[in-house]
């Protein structure tokens, strides 16, 4: 993929005005209040992984509408002291898979909760275990378009609510010291960014190539999925553009970023047409702008000029580990 977006010097200053619905805060406050009426932690069951250095549990917690959401909880074996928790959200089309697949964070000494994505898991990876019982609203067949004609019906209202509840679930699990970090790549990065805007006491945000950023522009400059699924929907439902754009305004990562207060670490590939870099930079540049504090939260971004949606991969993960260790432990020896 050749370079198609703004040059890096312009991306560093790219901070578009994003029109927010007048009831944006009320919409999310009411949504989360409704979800919080359900006790968060359900079943927590130890599972065998044949990895003697790690312990894992199969967790069920109450997400949107009280629906059961599955997750894997993993932590270093034999460590009795409470640990910070890293809550991780998965990419588009992926489910939580198997408990031994995502081991970077527990291997680094953190408690780790990997949340399943409701109604996903059938496109790649090792599957998912969480159905989406609310997926019948009008819209296309894929998550990006399910219920897209009304923000109350939209798939990402449910998934983002699940993600906030996953933070509550992590804090309720044994062996977590109360500090929670939200992280993810692509869809997972966009969901983690939303969590940062909705959870005021998050310890940190680590997001790479976040989906759902600068949405109004994204559907105009790329037709790669999942944005391409919205484009295809509008190509058929030509009269639905106003309704679709209204719905997307309730889940734009820039609006969440403006409300965030936690320290943040971003990454993007400059040739990424799946999650265009302008959206990532826009979220980074707006981050913390509306939090009411005199100083913006600490944030940094790393761009990879010759990479597509894979971004920095292991190089970026190394940077994340070092950054988080310095933030939470005051050192740079991750």
mmCIF file of C-alpha atoms in Angstrom:
data_model
loop_
_atom_site.group_PDB
_atom_site.id
_atom_site.type_symbol
_atom_site.label_atom_id
_atom_site.label_comp_id
_atom_site.label_asym_id
_atom_site.label_seq_id
_atom_site.Cartn_x
_atom_site.Cartn_y
_atom_site.Cartn_z
ATOM 1 C CA UNK A 1 0.000 0.000 0.000
ATOM 2 C CA UNK A 2 1.560 3.364 -0.983
ATOM 3 C CA UNK A 3 1.333 6.414 1.225
ATOM 4 C CA UNK A 4 -2.188 7.777 0.763
ATOM 5 C CA UNK A 5 -2.873 9.958 3.798
ATOM 6 C CA UNK A 6 -1.458 13.285 4.942
ATOM 7 C CA UNK A 7 2.346 13.615 5.253
ATOM 8 C CA UNK A 8 3.777 13.165 8.728
ATOM 9 C CA UNK A 9 4.446 16.849 9.375
ATOM 10 C CA UNK A 10 0.763 17.608 8.744
ATOM 11 C CA UNK A 11 -0.436 14.606 10.735
ATOM 12 C CA UNK A 12 1.406 15.879 13.806
ATOM 13 C CA UNK A 13 -0.863 18.960 13.779
ATOM 14 C CA UNK A 14 -4.027 17.296 12.482
ATOM 15 C CA UNK A 15 -6.821 18.084 14.940
ATOM 16 C CA UNK A 16 -10.104 18.356 13.026
ATOM 17 C CA UNK A 17 -13.224 19.758 14.597
ATOM 18 C CA UNK A 18 -15.551 16.840 15.274
ATOM 19 C CA UNK A 19 -19.217 17.619 15.684
ATOM 20 C CA UNK A 20 -20.496 15.855 18.795
ATOM 21 C CA UNK A 21 -24.163 15.120 19.475
ATOM 22 C CA UNK A 22 -25.531 17.488 22.086
ATOM 23 C CA UNK A 23 -26.465 14.542 24.289
ATOM 24 C CA UNK A 24 -23.183 12.619 23.860
ATOM 25 C CA UNK A 25 -22.350 12.591 27.585
ATOM 26 C CA UNK A 26 -25.931 11.876 28.634
ATOM 27 C CA UNK A 27 -26.136 9.021 26.109
ATOM 28 C CA UNK A 28 -23.100 7.263 27.537
ATOM 29 C CA UNK A 29 -23.900 8.062 31.154
ATOM 30 C CA UNK A 30 -27.353 6.513 30.816
ATOM 31 C CA UNK A 31 -25.978 3.499 28.940
ATOM 32 C CA UNK A 32 -23.348 2.757 31.573
ATOM 33 C CA UNK A 33 -25.740 3.409 34.451
ATOM 34 C CA UNK A 34 -28.102 0.804 33.050
ATOM 35 C CA UNK A 35 -25.286 -1.725 32.718
ATOM 36 C CA UNK A 36 -24.017 -1.010 36.237
ATOM 37 C CA UNK A 37 -27.370 -2.129 37.681
ATOM 38 C CA UNK A 38 -26.200 -5.726 37.164
ATOM 39 C CA UNK A 39 -23.613 -7.290 39.514
ATOM 40 C CA UNK A 40 -20.477 -7.369 37.405
ATOM 41 C CA UNK A 41 -18.654 -10.581 38.245
ATOM 42 C CA UNK A 42 -20.247 -13.923 37.461
ATOM 43 C CA UNK A 43 -18.359 -17.181 37.097
ATOM 44 C CA UNK A 44 -14.590 -17.422 37.670
ATOM 45 C CA UNK A 45 -13.276 -20.873 36.909
ATOM 46 C CA UNK A 46 -9.656 -22.100 36.914
ATOM 47 C CA UNK A 47 -8.517 -23.651 33.613
ATOM 48 C CA UNK A 48 -5.587 -25.881 32.767
ATOM 49 C CA UNK A 49 -3.136 -24.513 30.201
ATOM 50 C CA UNK A 50 -0.014 -26.652 30.848
ATOM 51 C CA UNK A 51 1.953 -23.425 31.267
ATOM 52 C CA UNK A 52 3.556 -23.798 34.718
ATOM 53 C CA UNK A 53 4.655 -20.151 34.895
ATOM 54 C CA UNK A 54 1.135 -18.777 34.490
ATOM 55 C CA UNK A 55 -2.279 -19.339 36.057
ATOM 56 C CA UNK A 56 -5.479 -18.818 34.031
ATOM 57 C CA UNK A 57 -9.200 -18.559 34.742
ATOM 58 C CA UNK A 58 -12.270 -18.556 32.528
ATOM 59 C CA UNK A 59 -14.247 -15.473 33.576
ATOM 60 C CA UNK A 60 -17.842 -14.503 32.862
ATOM 61 C CA UNK A 61 -18.968 -10.963 33.666
ATOM 62 C CA UNK A 62 -22.109 -8.907 33.021
ATOM 63 C CA UNK A 63 -21.782 -6.544 30.070
ATOM 64 C CA UNK A 64 -24.326 -4.488 28.165
ATOM 65 C CA UNK A 65 -27.855 -5.305 29.316
ATOM 66 C CA UNK A 66 -26.451 -7.733 31.862
ATOM 67 C CA UNK A 67 -25.471 -10.093 29.017
ATOM 68 C CA UNK A 68 -22.785 -12.645 29.950
ATOM 69 C CA UNK A 69 -19.410 -11.778 28.416
ATOM 70 C CA UNK A 70 -16.496 -14.209 28.493
ATOM 71 C CA UNK A 71 -12.858 -13.368 29.197
ATOM 72 C CA UNK A 72 -9.567 -15.022 30.054
ATOM 73 C CA UNK A 73 -7.834 -13.931 33.266
ATOM 74 C CA UNK A 74 -4.137 -14.809 33.435
ATOM 75 C CA UNK A 75 -1.410 -13.884 35.918
ATOM 76 C CA UNK A 76 2.076 -15.033 36.920
ATOM 77 C CA UNK A 77 1.949 -18.291 38.865
ATOM 78 C CA UNK A 78 2.979 -18.206 42.505
ATOM 79 C CA UNK A 79 2.676 -14.421 42.837
ATOM 80 C CA UNK A 80 0.446 -13.614 45.798
ATOM 81 C CA UNK A 81 0.850 -9.844 45.847
ATOM 82 C CA UNK A 82 -1.818 -7.760 44.066
ATOM 83 C CA UNK A 83 -0.784 -6.616 40.600
ATOM 84 C CA UNK A 84 -1.854 -3.920 38.155
ATOM 85 C CA UNK A 85 -4.267 -5.343 35.571
ATOM 86 C CA UNK A 86 -4.028 -4.927 31.813
ATOM 87 C CA UNK A 87 -7.445 -5.296 30.178
ATOM 88 C CA UNK A 88 -7.053 -6.149 26.502
ATOM 89 C CA UNK A 89 -9.643 -5.868 23.730
ATOM 90 C CA UNK A 90 -9.449 -7.881 20.512
ATOM 91 C CA UNK A 91 -9.391 -6.901 16.851
ATOM 92 C CA UNK A 92 -12.257 -6.914 14.371
ATOM 93 C CA UNK A 93 -13.550 -10.384 13.590
ATOM 94 C CA UNK A 94 -11.541 -12.017 16.370
ATOM 95 C CA UNK A 95 -12.783 -13.620 19.571
ATOM 96 C CA UNK A 96 -10.887 -14.273 22.768
ATOM 97 C CA UNK A 97 -9.470 -17.495 21.312
ATOM 98 C CA UNK A 98 -7.631 -19.819 23.701
ATOM 99 C CA UNK A 99 -6.065 -18.823 27.021
ATOM 100 C CA UNK A 100 -2.470 -19.465 25.951
ATOM 101 C CA UNK A 101 -2.559 -17.168 22.888
ATOM 102 C CA UNK A 102 -2.017 -13.724 24.451
ATOM 103 C CA UNK A 103 0.758 -13.970 27.040
ATOM 104 C CA UNK A 104 2.846 -10.807 26.693
ATOM 105 C CA UNK A 105 1.253 -8.915 29.576
ATOM 106 C CA UNK A 106 1.134 -11.723 32.169
ATOM 107 C CA UNK A 107 4.681 -12.729 31.171
ATOM 108 C CA UNK A 108 5.696 -9.133 31.926
ATOM 109 C CA UNK A 109 4.302 -9.467 35.452
ATOM 110 C CA UNK A 110 0.816 -7.998 35.091
ATOM 111 C CA UNK A 111 -2.594 -9.464 35.744
ATOM 112 C CA UNK A 112 -4.259 -9.752 32.338
ATOM 113 C CA UNK A 113 -7.930 -9.854 31.356
ATOM 114 C CA UNK A 114 -8.620 -10.578 27.678
ATOM 115 C CA UNK A 115 -12.224 -9.713 26.803
ATOM 116 C CA UNK A 116 -14.181 -11.606 24.172
ATOM 117 C CA UNK A 117 -15.962 -9.566 21.473
ATOM 118 C CA UNK A 118 -19.657 -10.363 21.469
ATOM 119 C CA UNK A 119 -20.916 -11.808 18.207
ATOM 120 C CA UNK A 120 -17.435 -11.968 16.686
ATOM 121 C CA UNK A 121 -14.739 -14.614 16.391
ATOM 122 C CA UNK A 122 -15.622 -16.092 13.024
ATOM 123 C CA UNK A 123 -13.179 -14.294 10.716
ATOM 124 C CA UNK A 124 -9.751 -15.244 12.085
ATOM 125 C CA UNK A 125 -7.996 -16.416 15.232
ATOM 126 C CA UNK A 126 -9.324 -19.270 17.355
ATOM 127 C CA UNK A 127 -12.947 -18.253 17.795
ATOM 128 C CA UNK A 128 -15.068 -16.556 20.407
ATOM 129 C CA UNK A 129 -17.550 -17.633 23.061
ATOM 130 C CA UNK A 130 -19.874 -14.657 23.549
ATOM 131 C CA UNK A 131 -23.087 -14.279 21.510
ATOM 132 C CA UNK A 132 -24.740 -10.948 20.803
ATOM 133 C CA UNK A 133 -28.440 -11.379 21.603
ATOM 134 C CA UNK A 134 -29.243 -7.817 20.472
ATOM 135 C CA UNK A 135 -27.994 -8.133 16.912
ATOM 136 C CA UNK A 136 -31.368 -8.067 15.172
ATOM 137 C CA UNK A 137 -31.684 -4.315 14.501
ATOM 138 C CA UNK A 138 -31.677 -3.071 10.916
ATOM 139 C CA UNK A 139 -28.240 -2.802 9.344
ATOM 140 C CA UNK A 140 -25.731 -4.914 7.476
ATOM 141 C CA UNK A 141 -24.453 -8.368 8.442
ATOM 142 C CA UNK A 142 -21.083 -7.345 9.916
ATOM 143 C CA UNK A 143 -20.473 -5.718 13.322
ATOM 144 C CA UNK A 144 -19.590 -2.337 11.801
ATOM 145 C CA UNK A 145 -23.103 -2.019 10.368
ATOM 146 C CA UNK A 146 -25.286 -3.873 12.887
ATOM 147 C CA UNK A 147 -27.937 -1.456 14.115
ATOM 148 C CA UNK A 148 -26.174 1.447 12.403
ATOM 149 C CA UNK A 149 -29.380 3.386 11.727
ATOM 150 C CA UNK A 150 -29.856 4.280 15.403
ATOM 151 C CA UNK A 151 -27.165 4.892 18.049
ATOM 152 C CA UNK A 152 -29.190 2.989 20.663
ATOM 153 C CA UNK A 153 -29.156 -0.107 18.451
ATOM 154 C CA UNK A 154 -25.579 0.173 17.213
ATOM 155 C CA UNK A 155 -23.230 -2.726 17.819
ATOM 156 C CA UNK A 156 -20.455 -0.539 19.200
ATOM 157 C CA UNK A 157 -22.690 0.824 21.928
ATOM 158 C CA UNK A 158 -22.848 -2.728 23.241
ATOM 159 C CA UNK A 159 -19.185 -3.577 22.721
ATOM 160 C CA UNK A 160 -17.926 -0.369 24.342
ATOM 161 C CA UNK A 161 -20.245 -0.938 27.303
ATOM 162 C CA UNK A 162 -18.855 -4.467 27.642
ATOM 163 C CA UNK A 163 -15.365 -2.959 27.630
ATOM 164 C CA UNK A 164 -16.113 -0.542 30.466
ATOM 165 C CA UNK A 165 -17.641 -3.361 32.455
ATOM 166 C CA UNK A 166 -14.490 -5.416 31.842
ATOM 167 C CA UNK A 167 -12.567 -2.774 33.801
ATOM 168 C CA UNK A 168 -15.038 -3.188 36.673
ATOM 169 C CA UNK A 169 -14.679 -6.963 36.422
ATOM 170 C CA UNK A 170 -10.878 -6.737 36.520
ATOM 171 C CA UNK A 171 -11.019 -4.693 39.695
ATOM 172 C CA UNK A 172 -13.303 -7.290 41.278
ATOM 173 C CA UNK A 173 -10.976 -10.204 40.485
ATOM 174 C CA UNK A 174 -8.602 -11.571 43.113
ATOM 175 C CA UNK A 175 -5.032 -10.348 42.929
ATOM 176 C CA UNK A 176 -5.667 -6.972 41.249
ATOM 177 C CA UNK A 177 -4.387 -3.886 43.073
ATOM 178 C CA UNK A 178 -6.989 -1.515 41.599
ATOM 179 C CA UNK A 179 -4.835 -0.057 38.834
ATOM 180 C CA UNK A 180 -6.198 -0.945 35.399
ATOM 181 C CA UNK A 181 -4.652 -0.320 31.987
ATOM 182 C CA UNK A 182 -6.757 -0.519 28.804
ATOM 183 C CA UNK A 183 -5.066 -1.773 25.656
ATOM 184 C CA UNK A 184 -5.823 -3.074 22.185
ATOM 185 C CA UNK A 185 -4.977 -2.970 18.509
ATOM 186 C CA UNK A 186 -7.287 -1.912 15.663
ATOM 187 C CA UNK A 187 -10.872 -2.501 16.867
ATOM 188 C CA UNK A 188 -9.392 -3.289 20.263
ATOM 189 C CA UNK A 189 -7.447 -0.037 20.194
ATOM 190 C CA UNK A 190 -10.571 1.943 19.373
ATOM 191 C CA UNK A 191 -12.482 0.255 22.178
ATOM 192 C CA UNK A 192 -9.615 0.896 24.621
ATOM 193 C CA UNK A 193 -9.656 4.563 23.608
ATOM 194 C CA UNK A 194 -13.389 4.725 24.302
ATOM 195 C CA UNK A 195 -12.779 3.190 27.726
ATOM 196 C CA UNK A 196 -10.197 5.897 28.448
ATOM 197 C CA UNK A 197 -12.848 8.515 27.752
ATOM 198 C CA UNK A 198 -15.479 6.815 29.909
ATOM 199 C CA UNK A 199 -13.465 5.576 32.922
ATOM 200 C CA UNK A 200 -12.022 8.593 34.760
ATOM 201 C CA UNK A 201 -9.607 6.654 37.006
ATOM 202 C CA UNK A 202 -7.950 4.458 34.397
ATOM 203 C CA UNK A 203 -4.242 4.008 35.084
ATOM 204 C CA UNK A 204 -3.146 4.150 31.436
ATOM 205 C CA UNK A 205 -4.172 3.701 27.814
ATOM 206 C CA UNK A 206 -2.110 1.771 25.258
ATOM 207 C CA UNK A 207 -3.653 1.875 21.795
ATOM 208 C CA UNK A 208 -2.337 0.921 18.370
ATOM 209 C CA UNK A 209 -4.031 1.693 15.044
ATOM 210 C CA UNK A 210 -7.347 2.408 16.789
ATOM 211 C CA UNK A 211 -10.528 1.893 14.802
ATOM 212 C CA UNK A 212 -13.475 4.324 15.137
ATOM 213 C CA UNK A 213 -11.394 7.514 14.911
ATOM 214 C CA UNK A 214 -12.366 10.472 12.701
ATOM 215 C CA UNK A 215 -15.193 8.325 11.399
ATOM 216 C CA UNK A 216 -16.900 10.883 9.209
ATOM 217 C CA UNK A 217 -13.706 11.308 7.204
ATOM 218 C CA UNK A 218 -12.634 7.657 7.376
ATOM 219 C CA UNK A 219 -15.612 6.425 5.398
ATOM 220 C CA UNK A 220 -14.721 8.960 2.688
ATOM 221 C CA UNK A 221 -11.039 8.112 2.207
ATOM 222 C CA UNK A 222 -10.939 4.310 2.482
ATOM 223 C CA UNK A 223 -13.113 1.409 1.465
ATOM 224 C CA UNK A 224 -10.983 -1.237 3.181
ATOM 225 C CA UNK A 225 -13.006 -3.212 5.739
ATOM 226 C CA UNK A 226 -14.412 -2.609 8.248
ATOM 227 C CA UNK A 227 -14.994 0.983 7.073
ATOM 228 C CA UNK A 228 -15.660 -0.476 3.637
ATOM 229 C CA UNK A 229 -18.596 -2.386 5.117
ATOM 230 C CA UNK A 230 -20.190 0.947 6.038
ATOM 231 C CA UNK A 231 -19.403 2.262 2.561
ATOM 232 C CA UNK A 232 -21.032 -0.800 0.997
ATOM 233 C CA UNK A 233 -24.089 -0.404 3.209
ATOM 234 C CA UNK A 234 -24.498 3.208 2.097
ATOM 235 C CA UNK A 235 -23.958 2.232 -1.525
ATOM 236 C CA UNK A 236 -27.136 0.153 -1.229
ATOM 237 C CA UNK A 237 -29.062 2.273 1.297
ATOM 238 C CA UNK A 238 -28.506 5.615 -0.371
ATOM 239 C CA UNK A 239 -31.102 7.377 1.773
ATOM 240 C CA UNK A 240 -29.486 6.335 5.055
ATOM 241 C CA UNK A 241 -26.398 8.580 5.081
ATOM 242 C CA UNK A 242 -27.711 11.126 7.586
ATOM 243 C CA UNK A 243 -28.825 8.420 10.015
ATOM 244 C CA UNK A 244 -25.532 6.546 9.682
ATOM 245 C CA UNK A 245 -23.435 9.650 10.238
ATOM 246 C CA UNK A 246 -25.515 10.530 13.293
ATOM 247 C CA UNK A 247 -24.945 7.078 14.773
ATOM 248 C CA UNK A 248 -21.210 7.174 14.102
ATOM 249 C CA UNK A 249 -20.940 10.486 15.963
ATOM 250 C CA UNK A 250 -21.755 8.695 19.225
ATOM 251 C CA UNK A 251 -18.776 6.335 18.958
ATOM 252 C CA UNK A 252 -16.036 8.493 17.424
ATOM 253 C CA UNK A 253 -12.733 7.949 19.197
ATOM 254 C CA UNK A 254 -11.875 11.641 19.011
ATOM 255 C CA UNK A 255 -14.802 12.498 21.293
ATOM 256 C CA UNK A 256 -13.689 9.870 23.778
ATOM 257 C CA UNK A 257 -10.069 11.011 23.506
ATOM 258 C CA UNK A 258 -11.011 14.593 24.368
ATOM 259 C CA UNK A 259 -12.499 13.388 27.667
ATOM 260 C CA UNK A 260 -9.649 11.079 28.677
ATOM 261 C CA UNK A 261 -7.289 11.821 31.560
ATOM 262 C CA UNK A 262 -5.049 8.734 31.769
ATOM 263 C CA UNK A 263 -1.498 8.745 30.371
ATOM 264 C CA UNK A 264 -1.591 7.380 26.822
ATOM 265 C CA UNK A 265 0.660 5.578 24.335
ATOM 266 C CA UNK A 266 -0.324 5.512 20.618
ATOM 267 C CA UNK A 267 1.049 3.825 17.522
ATOM 268 C CA UNK A 268 0.224 3.765 13.804
ATOM 269 C CA UNK A 269 1.545 2.710 10.423
ATOM 270 C CA UNK A 270 1.548 5.543 7.915
ATOM 271 C CA UNK A 271 0.466 3.246 5.058
ATOM 272 C CA UNK A 272 -2.509 1.880 6.997
ATOM 273 C CA UNK A 273 -5.686 2.134 4.932
ATOM 274 C CA UNK A 274 -7.648 -0.024 7.422
ATOM 275 C CA UNK A 275 -7.371 2.511 10.246
ATOM 276 C CA UNK A 276 -6.003 5.610 8.470
ATOM 277 C CA UNK A 277 -3.236 7.408 10.378
ATOM 278 C CA UNK A 278 -5.081 10.729 10.302
ATOM 279 C CA UNK A 279 -7.641 9.262 12.702
ATOM 280 C CA UNK A 280 -4.957 8.006 15.073
ATOM 281 C CA UNK A 281 -3.149 11.349 15.077
ATOM 282 C CA UNK A 282 -6.442 13.209 15.486
ATOM 283 C CA UNK A 283 -7.249 11.189 18.606
ATOM 284 C CA UNK A 284 -3.722 11.710 19.951
ATOM 285 C CA UNK A 285 -3.766 15.441 19.225
ATOM 286 C CA UNK A 286 -7.188 15.927 20.839
ATOM 287 C CA UNK A 287 -6.373 13.647 23.773
ATOM 288 C CA UNK A 288 -7.330 15.219 27.111
ATOM 289 C CA UNK A 289 -8.398 18.535 25.557
ATOM 290 C CA UNK A 290 -11.779 18.577 27.295
ATOM 291 C CA UNK A 291 -10.878 16.987 30.631
ATOM 292 C CA UNK A 292 -11.119 20.201 32.648
ATOM 293 C CA UNK A 293 -7.547 20.003 33.950
ATOM 294 C CA UNK A 294 -5.077 22.845 33.339
ATOM 295 C CA UNK A 295 -2.525 20.412 31.891
ATOM 296 C CA UNK A 296 -3.129 17.723 29.289
ATOM 297 C CA UNK A 297 -2.341 14.118 30.276
ATOM 298 C CA UNK A 298 0.999 12.622 29.277
ATOM 299 C CA UNK A 299 0.808 11.108 25.811
ATOM 300 C CA UNK A 300 3.098 9.979 23.031
ATOM 301 C CA UNK A 301 2.728 8.523 19.555
ATOM 302 C CA UNK A 302 4.996 6.379 17.371
ATOM 303 C CA UNK A 303 4.581 6.279 13.596
ATOM 304 C CA UNK A 304 6.019 3.662 11.228
ATOM 305 C CA UNK A 305 6.376 5.210 7.735
ATOM 306 C CA UNK A 306 6.729 1.965 5.769
ATOM 307 C CA UNK A 307 4.147 -0.128 7.590
ATOM 308 C CA UNK A 308 0.494 -0.855 6.916
ATOM 309 C CA UNK A 309 -2.048 -2.014 9.521
ATOM 310 C CA UNK A 310 0.572 -4.180 11.233
ATOM 311 C CA UNK A 311 2.319 -0.996 12.408
ATOM 312 C CA UNK A 312 5.368 -1.559 14.554
ATOM 313 C CA UNK A 313 4.408 -5.079 15.698
ATOM 314 C CA UNK A 314 7.068 -6.375 18.131
ATOM 315 C CA UNK A 315 8.970 -3.082 18.050
ATOM 316 C CA UNK A 316 5.861 -1.263 19.210
ATOM 317 C CA UNK A 317 5.145 -3.877 21.877
ATOM 318 C CA UNK A 318 8.643 -3.386 23.247
ATOM 319 C CA UNK A 319 8.018 0.341 23.442
ATOM 320 C CA UNK A 320 4.723 -0.301 25.222
ATOM 321 C CA UNK A 321 6.361 -2.557 27.805
ATOM 322 C CA UNK A 322 9.100 -0.039 28.542
ATOM 323 C CA UNK A 323 6.650 2.868 28.723
ATOM 324 C CA UNK A 324 4.217 1.090 31.048
ATOM 325 C CA UNK A 325 6.986 -0.144 33.341
ATOM 326 C CA UNK A 326 8.299 3.395 33.669
ATOM 327 C CA UNK A 327 4.798 4.739 34.316
ATOM 328 C CA UNK A 328 3.716 2.193 36.917
ATOM 329 C CA UNK A 329 7.051 1.230 38.472
ATOM 330 C CA UNK A 330 9.200 4.292 37.894
ATOM 331 C CA UNK A 331 11.852 2.473 35.876
ATOM 332 C CA UNK A 332 12.738 1.667 32.282
ATOM 333 C CA UNK A 333 13.848 -1.930 32.717
ATOM 334 C CA UNK A 334 10.759 -3.711 31.308
#
